[in-house]
mmCIF file of C-alpha atoms in Angstrom:
data_model
loop_
_atom_site.group_PDB
_atom_site.id
_atom_site.type_symbol
_atom_site.label_atom_id
_atom_site.label_comp_id
_atom_site.label_asym_id
_atom_site.label_seq_id
_atom_site.Cartn_x
_atom_site.Cartn_y
_atom_site.Cartn_z
ATOM 1 C CA MET A 1 -63.037 -50.638 117.939
ATOM 2 C CA LYS A 2 -66.129 -52.316 117.914
ATOM 3 C CA GLU A 3 -68.955 -48.635 116.693
ATOM 4 C CA VAL A 4 -71.627 -48.586 119.273
ATOM 5 C CA LYS A 5 -75.150 -47.810 116.922
ATOM 6 C CA VAL A 6 -77.975 -45.420 118.444
ATOM 7 C CA GLY A 7 -81.203 -45.847 118.066
ATOM 8 C CA LEU A 8 -83.259 -42.653 118.933
ATOM 9 C CA VAL A 9 -86.210 -42.545 119.788
ATOM 10 C CA GLY A 10 -87.707 -39.426 119.655
ATOM 11 C CA CYS A 11 -87.381 -37.118 116.054
ATOM 12 C CA GLY A 12 -87.868 -33.312 118.030
ATOM 13 C CA PHE A 13 -85.554 -30.744 118.664
ATOM 14 C CA ILE A 14 -83.250 -33.118 121.786
ATOM 15 C CA GLY A 15 -83.597 -35.676 119.348
ATOM 16 C CA ASN A 16 -81.919 -34.268 116.229
ATOM 17 C CA VAL A 17 -79.094 -32.481 118.918
ATOM 18 C CA HIS A 18 -77.908 -35.930 119.965
ATOM 19 C CA ALA A 19 -77.585 -37.360 116.038
ATOM 20 C CA GLU A 20 -75.732 -34.028 115.722
ATOM 21 C CA ALA A 21 -73.874 -35.210 118.641
ATOM 22 C CA LEU A 22 -73.123 -38.937 117.773
ATOM 23 C CA ALA A 23 -72.053 -37.783 114.295
ATOM 24 C CA LYS A 24 -68.699 -35.754 115.934
ATOM 25 C CA VAL A 25 -67.844 -39.417 118.160
ATOM 26 C CA PRO A 26 -65.986 -41.221 116.594
ATOM 27 C CA GLY A 27 -67.275 -44.400 117.063
ATOM 28 C CA ALA A 28 -70.551 -44.141 117.148
ATOM 29 C CA ARG A 29 -73.084 -43.602 114.864
ATOM 30 C CA ALA A 30 -77.039 -43.463 114.640
ATOM 31 C CA VAL A 31 -78.423 -45.628 113.260
ATOM 32 C CA ALA A 32 -82.025 -45.386 113.377
ATOM 33 C CA CYS A 33 -85.319 -43.771 114.175
ATOM 34 C CA CYS A 34 -88.580 -43.752 115.557
ATOM 35 C CA SER A 35 -92.193 -41.203 116.095
ATOM 36 C CA PRO A 36 -94.889 -42.023 115.976
ATOM 37 C CA ASP A 37 -95.787 -38.889 113.844
ATOM 38 C CA GLU A 38 -95.396 -39.753 110.476
ATOM 39 C CA ASP A 39 -93.890 -36.656 108.511
ATOM 40 C CA MET A 40 -91.833 -35.425 111.666
ATOM 41 C CA ARG A 41 -90.562 -39.526 111.321
ATOM 42 C CA GLU A 42 -90.127 -39.426 107.396
ATOM 43 C CA ALA A 43 -88.428 -35.533 107.748
ATOM 44 C CA PHE A 44 -85.964 -36.902 110.338
ATOM 45 C CA ALA A 45 -85.342 -39.629 108.864
ATOM 46 C CA ALA A 46 -84.135 -38.604 105.243
ATOM 47 C CA LYS A 47 -82.318 -35.402 107.383
ATOM 48 C CA HIS A 48 -79.683 -38.014 109.310
ATOM 49 C CA HIS A 49 -79.908 -40.983 106.071
ATOM 50 C CA ILE A 50 -81.113 -43.615 108.865
ATOM 51 C CA PRO A 51 -84.827 -45.449 108.467
ATOM 52 C CA GLY A 52 -87.871 -44.539 110.661
ATOM 53 C CA PHE A 53 -89.807 -46.191 112.585
ATOM 54 C CA PRO A 54 -93.420 -45.773 114.272
ATOM 55 C CA ASP A 55 -92.600 -46.952 117.935
ATOM 56 C CA HIS A 56 -90.003 -47.848 120.022
ATOM 57 C CA ARG A 57 -90.608 -51.650 119.807
ATOM 58 C CA SER A 58 -90.603 -52.158 116.204
ATOM 59 C CA MET A 59 -86.895 -50.176 116.674
ATOM 60 C CA LEU A 60 -85.723 -52.226 119.634
ATOM 61 C CA LYS A 61 -86.798 -55.858 117.403
ATOM 62 C CA GLU A 62 -86.003 -54.654 113.973
ATOM 63 C CA ALA A 63 -82.974 -52.685 114.121
ATOM 64 C CA GLU A 64 -79.494 -53.974 115.215
ATOM 65 C CA LEU A 65 -79.138 -51.634 118.100
ATOM 66 C CA ASP A 66 -76.642 -51.164 120.707
ATOM 67 C CA ALA A 67 -78.726 -47.992 123.392
ATOM 68 C CA VAL A 68 -81.245 -45.685 122.571
ATOM 69 C CA VAL A 69 -81.362 -42.424 123.180
ATOM 70 C CA VAL A 70 -84.727 -41.197 124.403
ATOM 71 C CA GLY A 71 -85.169 -37.892 124.059
ATOM 72 C CA ILE A 72 -89.392 -38.089 123.671
ATOM 73 C CA PRO A 73 -92.133 -36.413 126.884
ATOM 74 C CA ASN A 74 -91.131 -36.558 129.983
ATOM 75 C CA ALA A 75 -94.081 -38.975 130.784
ATOM 76 C CA LEU A 76 -93.182 -41.355 128.456
ATOM 77 C CA HIS A 77 -89.192 -42.133 129.907
ATOM 78 C CA ALA A 78 -89.841 -44.625 131.828
ATOM 79 C CA ALA A 79 -92.071 -47.080 129.806
ATOM 80 C CA VAL A 80 -89.461 -47.406 126.588
ATOM 81 C CA VAL A 81 -86.758 -47.020 128.841
ATOM 82 C CA LEU A 82 -87.627 -50.530 130.736
ATOM 83 C CA ASP A 83 -88.007 -51.709 127.365
ATOM 84 C CA ALA A 84 -85.058 -50.954 125.578
ATOM 85 C CA ALA A 85 -83.521 -51.900 129.190
ATOM 86 C CA ASN A 86 -85.033 -56.155 128.223
ATOM 87 C CA ALA A 87 -83.931 -55.743 125.237
ATOM 88 C CA GLY A 88 -80.188 -55.690 126.327
ATOM 89 C CA LYS A 89 -79.989 -52.070 125.185
ATOM 90 C CA HIS A 90 -78.394 -49.473 127.014
ATOM 91 C CA VAL A 91 -79.536 -46.092 127.696
ATOM 92 C CA ILE A 92 -78.747 -42.291 127.232
ATOM 93 C CA CYS A 93 -82.251 -40.840 129.383
ATOM 94 C CA GLU A 94 -82.752 -36.733 128.485
ATOM 95 C CA LYS A 95 -84.198 -35.195 131.968
ATOM 96 C CA PRO A 96 -86.056 -35.972 133.308
ATOM 97 C CA LEU A 97 -85.412 -39.105 134.375
ATOM 98 C CA ALA A 98 -88.944 -39.507 135.326
ATOM 99 C CA LEU A 99 -92.079 -38.745 136.559
ATOM 100 C CA THR A 100 -92.488 -40.749 140.368
ATOM 101 C CA LEU A 101 -89.534 -41.985 142.698
ATOM 102 C CA SER A 102 -90.851 -46.010 141.917
ATOM 103 C CA ASP A 103 -90.497 -45.402 137.999
ATOM 104 C CA ALA A 104 -87.180 -44.255 138.743
ATOM 105 C CA GLU A 105 -85.890 -47.402 140.184
ATOM 106 C CA ARG A 106 -87.768 -49.643 138.087
ATOM 107 C CA MET A 107 -85.578 -48.011 135.113
ATOM 108 C CA ILE A 108 -82.674 -48.413 137.756
ATOM 109 C CA ALA A 109 -82.769 -51.773 138.694
ATOM 110 C CA THR A 110 -83.863 -53.421 135.653
ATOM 111 C CA CYS A 111 -80.754 -51.398 133.747
ATOM 112 C CA ARG A 112 -78.906 -53.189 136.795
ATOM 113 C CA LYS A 113 -80.147 -56.551 135.973
ATOM 114 C CA HIS A 114 -79.690 -57.006 132.550
ATOM 115 C CA GLY A 115 -76.416 -55.411 132.445
ATOM 116 C CA VAL A 116 -76.101 -52.251 130.096
ATOM 117 C CA LEU A 117 -76.585 -48.429 131.601
ATOM 118 C CA LEU A 118 -78.776 -45.975 132.249
ATOM 119 C CA CYS A 119 -77.148 -42.592 131.869
ATOM 120 C CA TYR A 120 -78.985 -39.567 132.503
ATOM 121 C CA ALA A 121 -78.105 -37.147 130.127
ATOM 122 C CA GLU A 122 -77.254 -33.569 131.548
ATOM 123 C CA GLU A 123 -75.518 -32.010 129.281
ATOM 124 C CA LEU A 124 -73.914 -28.457 131.764
ATOM 125 C CA CYS A 125 -72.219 -31.135 133.819
ATOM 126 C CA PHE A 126 -69.992 -30.859 130.323
ATOM 127 C CA VAL A 127 -70.112 -27.760 128.721
ATOM 128 C CA PRO A 128 -66.597 -26.472 128.439
ATOM 129 C CA LYS A 129 -67.142 -23.606 130.163
ATOM 130 C CA TYR A 130 -68.127 -24.653 133.260
ATOM 131 C CA GLN A 131 -65.882 -27.795 133.429
ATOM 132 C CA ARG A 132 -63.227 -24.828 133.338
ATOM 133 C CA ALA A 133 -65.160 -23.364 135.806
ATOM 134 C CA LYS A 134 -65.392 -26.287 139.001
ATOM 135 C CA GLU A 135 -60.994 -26.805 137.915
ATOM 136 C CA LEU A 136 -60.754 -23.285 138.802
ATOM 137 C CA ALA A 137 -61.997 -23.591 141.861
ATOM 138 C CA GLU A 138 -60.975 -27.187 142.740
ATOM 139 C CA GLY A 139 -57.924 -25.525 142.629
ATOM 140 C CA GLY A 140 -58.656 -23.136 145.136
ATOM 141 C CA ALA A 141 -58.819 -20.333 142.820
ATOM 142 C CA ILE A 142 -61.970 -18.721 144.606
ATOM 143 C CA GLY A 143 -60.760 -20.004 148.061
ATOM 144 C CA SER A 144 -63.777 -22.733 150.119
ATOM 145 C CA ILE A 145 -67.454 -21.759 148.326
ATOM 146 C CA TYR A 146 -70.263 -21.424 150.110
ATOM 147 C CA ARG A 147 -72.256 -20.939 147.328
ATOM 148 C CA VAL A 148 -73.653 -22.183 143.311
ATOM 149 C CA HIS A 149 -76.230 -19.433 142.065
ATOM 150 C CA GLN A 150 -77.451 -20.514 139.011
ATOM 151 C CA VAL A 151 -80.461 -19.494 136.389
ATOM 152 C CA GLU A 152 -81.697 -21.289 133.801
ATOM 153 C CA LYS A 153 -84.395 -19.064 131.565
ATOM 154 C CA HIS A 154 -86.016 -18.205 129.162
ATOM 155 C CA ALA A 155 -89.296 -17.209 127.151
ATOM 156 C CA GLY A 156 -90.927 -20.981 126.870
ATOM 157 C CA PRO A 157 -91.532 -24.200 125.647
ATOM 158 C CA TYR A 158 -90.855 -24.660 121.826
ATOM 159 C CA SER A 159 -93.329 -28.209 121.658
ATOM 160 C CA PRO A 160 -96.808 -27.783 123.079
ATOM 161 C CA TRP A 161 -96.215 -31.347 125.865
ATOM 162 C CA PHE A 162 -94.421 -29.529 127.733
ATOM 163 C CA TRP A 163 -97.645 -27.139 128.717
ATOM 164 C CA LYS A 164 -99.645 -29.843 130.447
ATOM 165 C CA ALA A 165 -99.604 -31.833 133.502
ATOM 166 C CA GLU A 166 -99.821 -35.343 131.911
ATOM 167 C CA THR A 167 -97.053 -35.297 129.687
ATOM 168 C CA ALA A 168 -94.655 -33.772 131.469
ATOM 169 C CA GLY A 169 -94.858 -33.235 135.011
ATOM 170 C CA GLY A 170 -95.098 -30.146 135.675
ATOM 171 C CA GLY A 171 -93.590 -26.814 133.939
ATOM 172 C CA ILE A 172 -90.257 -24.933 133.937
ATOM 173 C CA LEU A 173 -88.674 -26.725 136.943
ATOM 174 C CA MET A 174 -89.143 -30.265 135.528
ATOM 175 C CA ASP A 175 -87.845 -28.424 132.324
ATOM 176 C CA MET A 176 -84.902 -26.208 133.113
ATOM 177 C CA GLY A 177 -85.405 -26.581 136.686
ATOM 178 C CA CYS A 178 -83.814 -29.731 136.932
ATOM 179 C CA HIS A 179 -80.748 -28.727 134.707
ATOM 180 C CA SER A 180 -80.065 -25.877 137.672
ATOM 181 C CA ILE A 181 -80.122 -28.921 140.782
ATOM 182 C CA GLU A 182 -77.635 -31.908 138.599
ATOM 183 C CA PHE A 183 -75.762 -28.712 137.885
ATOM 184 C CA ALA A 184 -75.347 -27.604 141.513
ATOM 185 C CA ARG A 185 -74.479 -31.512 142.646
ATOM 186 C CA TRP A 186 -71.602 -31.788 140.586
ATOM 187 C CA PHE A 187 -70.225 -28.507 141.035
ATOM 188 C CA LEU A 188 -70.265 -28.749 144.548
ATOM 189 C CA GLY A 189 -69.070 -32.902 144.421
ATOM 190 C CA LYS A 190 -72.220 -34.375 145.069
ATOM 191 C CA PRO A 191 -72.647 -33.833 148.665
ATOM 192 C CA ARG A 192 -76.500 -35.180 149.779
ATOM 193 C CA VAL A 193 -79.379 -32.131 150.020
ATOM 194 C CA VAL A 194 -80.801 -31.718 153.082
ATOM 195 C CA ALA A 195 -83.535 -29.561 152.920
ATOM 196 C CA VAL A 196 -85.124 -27.420 149.782
ATOM 197 C CA THR A 197 -87.866 -23.938 150.273
ATOM 198 C CA ALA A 198 -89.206 -23.150 147.014
ATOM 199 C CA TRP A 199 -91.855 -20.358 144.976
ATOM 200 C CA MET A 200 -93.196 -20.816 142.152
ATOM 201 C CA ASP A 201 -96.162 -18.403 140.524
ATOM 202 C CA THR A 202 -97.407 -19.123 136.831
ATOM 203 C CA VAL A 203 -96.446 -14.507 135.766
ATOM 204 C CA LEU A 204 -96.315 -14.806 131.935
ATOM 205 C CA HIS A 205 -97.921 -17.756 130.753
ATOM 206 C CA LYS A 206 -101.127 -18.009 132.717
ATOM 207 C CA ASP A 207 -103.099 -17.962 129.369
ATOM 208 C CA LYS A 208 -102.321 -21.168 128.158
ATOM 209 C CA THR A 209 -101.137 -23.435 131.226
ATOM 210 C CA GLU A 210 -101.701 -23.803 135.245
ATOM 211 C CA LEU A 211 -98.504 -24.657 135.467
ATOM 212 C CA GLU A 212 -95.464 -22.430 137.010
ATOM 213 C CA ASP A 213 -93.706 -20.217 134.811
ATOM 214 C CA ASP A 214 -90.757 -18.711 137.293
ATOM 215 C CA VAL A 215 -89.346 -20.487 140.039
ATOM 216 C CA ILE A 216 -86.785 -20.121 143.041
ATOM 217 C CA ALA A 217 -85.134 -22.562 144.907
ATOM 218 C CA LEU A 218 -83.127 -22.547 147.589
ATOM 219 C CA LEU A 219 -81.246 -26.123 148.634
ATOM 220 C CA GLU A 220 -78.951 -26.530 151.908
ATOM 221 C CA PHE A 221 -76.441 -29.907 151.403
ATOM 222 C CA GLU A 222 -75.013 -31.474 153.887
ATOM 223 C CA SER A 223 -72.050 -30.040 153.181
ATOM 224 C CA GLY A 224 -73.112 -26.010 155.064
ATOM 225 C CA GLN A 225 -72.923 -25.171 151.113
ATOM 226 C CA THR A 226 -76.645 -24.206 148.987
ATOM 227 C CA ALA A 227 -77.674 -23.093 145.725
ATOM 228 C CA LEU A 228 -79.710 -20.673 144.622
ATOM 229 C CA LEU A 229 -81.501 -21.535 141.506
ATOM 230 C CA GLU A 230 -84.030 -19.203 139.197
ATOM 231 C CA SER A 231 -85.753 -21.005 136.388
ATOM 232 C CA SER A 232 -88.706 -19.616 134.354
ATOM 233 C CA TRP A 233 -90.437 -19.252 131.110
ATOM 234 C CA ALA A 234 -90.561 -15.692 131.626
ATOM 235 C CA LEU A 235 -87.555 -14.251 130.304
ATOM 236 C CA LEU A 236 -88.741 -12.624 126.943
ATOM 237 C CA GLY A 237 -85.437 -11.209 124.835
ATOM 238 C CA GLY A 238 -83.723 -14.028 124.469
ATOM 239 C CA MET A 239 -82.172 -16.481 127.198
ATOM 240 C CA ASP A 240 -79.745 -17.105 130.245
ATOM 241 C CA SER A 241 -77.820 -19.828 131.637
ATOM 242 C CA ILE A 242 -75.379 -18.241 133.925
ATOM 243 C CA THR A 243 -73.831 -19.180 137.110
ATOM 244 C CA HIS A 244 -71.809 -17.342 139.942
ATOM 245 C CA VAL A 245 -69.469 -19.178 142.401
ATOM 246 C CA LEU A 246 -69.348 -17.746 145.170
ATOM 247 C CA GLY A 247 -65.968 -18.220 147.245
ATOM 248 C CA THR A 248 -64.762 -17.240 150.844
ATOM 249 C CA GLU A 249 -61.587 -15.349 148.645
ATOM 250 C CA GLY A 250 -63.360 -14.637 145.330
ATOM 251 C CA VAL A 251 -66.155 -15.227 142.858
ATOM 252 C CA ILE A 252 -66.491 -17.633 139.545
ATOM 253 C CA HIS A 253 -68.943 -16.108 136.849
ATOM 254 C CA ALA A 254 -69.509 -17.537 133.926
ATOM 255 C CA ASP A 255 -71.912 -16.897 131.321
ATOM 256 C CA LEU A 256 -72.911 -19.927 129.341
ATOM 257 C CA LEU A 257 -74.661 -17.598 126.036
ATOM 258 C CA LYS A 258 -73.386 -14.764 126.257
ATOM 259 C CA GLY A 259 -69.266 -14.185 125.767
ATOM 260 C CA GLN A 260 -68.811 -16.016 122.319
ATOM 261 C CA GLY A 261 -68.706 -12.408 120.127
ATOM 262 C CA LEU A 262 -71.393 -12.357 118.139
ATOM 263 C CA GLN A 263 -74.325 -11.006 118.570
ATOM 264 C CA VAL A 264 -77.615 -10.344 116.930
ATOM 265 C CA PHE A 265 -81.076 -8.628 117.433
ATOM 266 C CA SER A 266 -83.684 -10.598 115.107
ATOM 267 C CA LEU A 267 -87.414 -9.007 114.914
ATOM 268 C CA GLN A 268 -88.759 -12.504 113.580
ATOM 269 C CA GLY A 269 -86.363 -15.051 114.332
ATOM 270 C CA TYR A 270 -84.336 -17.407 112.371
ATOM 271 C CA GLY A 271 -82.368 -21.071 112.917
ATOM 272 C CA ASP A 272 -84.515 -24.266 113.202
ATOM 273 C CA TYR A 273 -86.906 -22.702 115.807
ATOM 274 C CA ALA A 274 -87.147 -18.736 115.460
ATOM 275 C CA PRO A 275 -89.020 -17.903 118.178
ATOM 276 C CA GLY A 276 -86.498 -18.892 120.253
ATOM 277 C CA ALA A 277 -84.733 -16.480 118.101
ATOM 278 C CA ARG A 278 -86.475 -13.011 118.442
ATOM 279 C CA GLY A 279 -84.818 -10.266 120.401
ATOM 280 C CA TRP A 280 -81.845 -10.111 121.636
ATOM 281 C CA THR A 281 -79.297 -13.210 121.245
ATOM 282 C CA PHE A 282 -76.073 -14.608 120.788
ATOM 283 C CA PRO A 283 -74.988 -17.088 118.637
ATOM 284 C CA ASP A 284 -72.121 -19.413 118.993
ATOM 285 C CA VAL A 285 -69.886 -21.021 116.994
ATOM 286 C CA GLU A 286 -70.092 -24.422 117.080
ATOM 287 C CA TRP A 287 -72.891 -24.827 119.380
ATOM 288 C CA LEU A 288 -73.377 -28.547 120.133
ATOM 289 C CA HIS A 289 -69.572 -28.203 121.520
ATOM 290 C CA LEU A 290 -70.079 -25.402 123.416
ATOM 291 C CA ASN A 291 -73.466 -26.476 124.663
ATOM 292 C CA GLY A 292 -72.117 -30.500 126.186
ATOM 293 C CA TYR A 293 -73.482 -32.299 123.569
ATOM 294 C CA PRO A 294 -70.712 -34.435 121.662
ATOM 295 C CA GLN A 295 -67.681 -34.860 124.883
ATOM 296 C CA GLU A 296 -71.735 -36.296 126.774
ATOM 297 C CA ASP A 297 -72.456 -38.396 124.551
ATOM 298 C CA ALA A 298 -68.701 -39.500 123.845
ATOM 299 C CA HIS A 299 -68.341 -40.268 127.921
ATOM 300 C CA PHE A 300 -71.218 -42.287 127.932
ATOM 301 C CA VAL A 301 -70.613 -44.380 124.550
ATOM 302 C CA GLU A 302 -67.150 -44.687 126.398
ATOM 303 C CA CYS A 303 -68.543 -45.999 129.135
ATOM 304 C CA MET A 304 -70.828 -48.771 127.267
ATOM 305 C CA ARG A 305 -67.360 -50.077 125.337
ATOM 306 C CA SER A 306 -65.225 -50.245 129.010
ATOM 307 C CA GLY A 307 -68.327 -50.932 131.234
ATOM 308 C CA ALA A 308 -67.310 -48.419 133.269
ATOM 309 C CA THR A 309 -69.766 -46.172 135.955
ATOM 310 C CA PRO A 310 -70.505 -42.902 134.013
ATOM 311 C CA ARG A 311 -70.691 -39.185 135.484
ATOM 312 C CA GLU A 312 -73.942 -38.997 135.044
ATOM 313 C CA ASN A 313 -76.318 -42.004 135.791
ATOM 314 C CA GLY A 314 -79.579 -42.877 136.713
ATOM 315 C CA GLU A 315 -79.062 -42.436 140.430
ATOM 316 C CA ASP A 316 -78.102 -39.210 139.785
ATOM 317 C CA GLY A 317 -81.492 -38.565 138.657
ATOM 318 C CA LYS A 318 -83.383 -39.920 140.783
ATOM 319 C CA ALA A 319 -81.135 -37.798 143.309
ATOM 320 C CA VAL A 320 -82.526 -34.307 141.377
ATOM 321 C CA LEU A 321 -86.461 -35.945 141.029
ATOM 322 C CA GLU A 322 -86.911 -36.188 144.616
ATOM 323 C CA ILE A 323 -84.978 -32.532 145.089
ATOM 324 C CA MET A 324 -88.193 -31.664 142.928
ATOM 325 C CA LEU A 325 -90.337 -33.016 144.183
ATOM 326 C CA ALA A 326 -89.588 -32.369 147.471
ATOM 327 C CA CYS A 327 -89.260 -28.253 145.861
ATOM 328 C CA TYR A 328 -93.308 -28.608 144.685
ATOM 329 C CA ALA A 329 -93.763 -29.550 148.072
ATOM 330 C CA SER A 330 -91.933 -26.646 149.936
ATOM 331 C CA ALA A 331 -94.186 -23.931 147.487
ATOM 332 C CA ALA A 332 -97.533 -26.208 148.360
ATOM 333 C CA GLU A 333 -97.673 -25.514 151.720
ATOM 334 C CA GLY A 334 -95.248 -22.572 152.656
ATOM 335 C CA ARG A 335 -92.079 -24.117 154.468
ATOM 336 C CA ARG A 336 -89.219 -25.318 154.763
ATOM 337 C CA VAL A 337 -88.957 -29.388 153.142
ATOM 338 C CA ALA A 338 -86.653 -31.715 154.301
ATOM 339 C CA LEU A 339 -84.693 -35.039 152.506
ATOM 340 C CA PRO A 340 -85.037 -37.872 152.312
ATOM 341 C CA TYR A 341 -89.028 -37.088 150.622
ATOM 342 C CA GLN A 342 -91.461 -39.276 149.392
ATOM 343 C CA PRO A 343 -94.725 -37.294 148.212
ATOM 344 C CA PRO A 344 -98.091 -38.132 149.698
ATOM 345 C CA PRO A 345 -99.918 -41.559 148.401
ATOM 346 C CA GLY A 346 -101.763 -40.945 145.108
ATOM 347 C CA VAL A 347 -99.882 -38.655 143.815
ATOM 348 C CA ARG A 348 -99.478 -39.479 140.305
ATOM 349 C CA VAL A 349 -97.337 -36.505 138.603
ATOM 350 C CA PRO A 350 -94.731 -33.846 140.832
ATOM 351 C CA VAL A 351 -97.032 -31.576 139.994
ATOM 352 C CA GLU A 352 -99.517 -31.959 141.547
ATOM 353 C CA PRO A 353 -99.952 -31.096 145.036
ATOM 354 C CA TRP A 354 -98.159 -27.037 143.793
ATOM 355 C CA LEU A 355 -101.544 -26.641 141.756
ATOM 356 C CA LYS A 356 -104.102 -28.872 144.625
ATOM 357 C CA SER A 357 -102.826 -26.349 146.829
ATOM 358 C CA ARG A 358 -103.653 -22.920 144.539
ATOM 359 C CA LYS A 359 -107.214 -24.407 144.060
ATOM 360 C CA ASP A 360 -107.655 -24.472 147.519
ATOM 361 C CA ARG A 361 -106.686 -21.121 148.990
#
């Protein structure tokens, strides 16, 4: 079995998550990393015992790689994915896939042209608790599903670039809302979304950003089912990742973060990102596995070996992006927006129409 050698683009939180996840995948190994931040790069390289490079181009040129993981600010995804594909490397791209539909289409087309996979890293679709919930629902445990209610909330992001439209593309919708959207699509079997209605505001972090920090979105599917999605950076006292699946003969409730039996209250926080662990937390016994990361990377690696299409791929990332663009338009215009949706010409980042609507009020 040929070892799959992976380079990590980005040495922050999510890069570390993938390095640790890949260490649990038989026949795969992180062999290089890159970041323009010298201190971060050197610390990351030392921790994982791999060489570090100042940028992805030098890593692609000098390191022996089969694939890369792209875990950097959203605005940089497209350029790195295109460079990696042109170099003949498979790509695991963190969410969101891109900031524009044209970039997403180019990323998909370039990977296809060079015969490499574009894997969309949506870990919620690999979470054991959520996979079991899906099995129960598909087995008829709750009758016909008519709604998925999904919640992703915490008190705010861990890195400054998330607060800026030019690097993130938007606020909580681009950060956590994309999780909820793809979760709902996956859970329901990926029927086409035909319309969205969204409401958003900046309720807690006006001192840091003009971006939205609280969002409610209603998705209507061609199947007649709906998804009610709540995403927020305005939840104080911990983090929520909760799903309710409503059926004609029952309900499934799945709480990802509060079901392991451990409860901790800490004033100062703890762990790798202490501010995110202040107040009440519910630590996992095996965080990586329970959040789906090793299973996600193992699936992608197996697809690289077999040539199979990943369960989560570039087309899924593009679909999520289109839905988010429609959500920003809905919140900006105060109306239901039908899909397919294409933003007006000249829109550079997804949140732009909503920001303009606030300034025009």
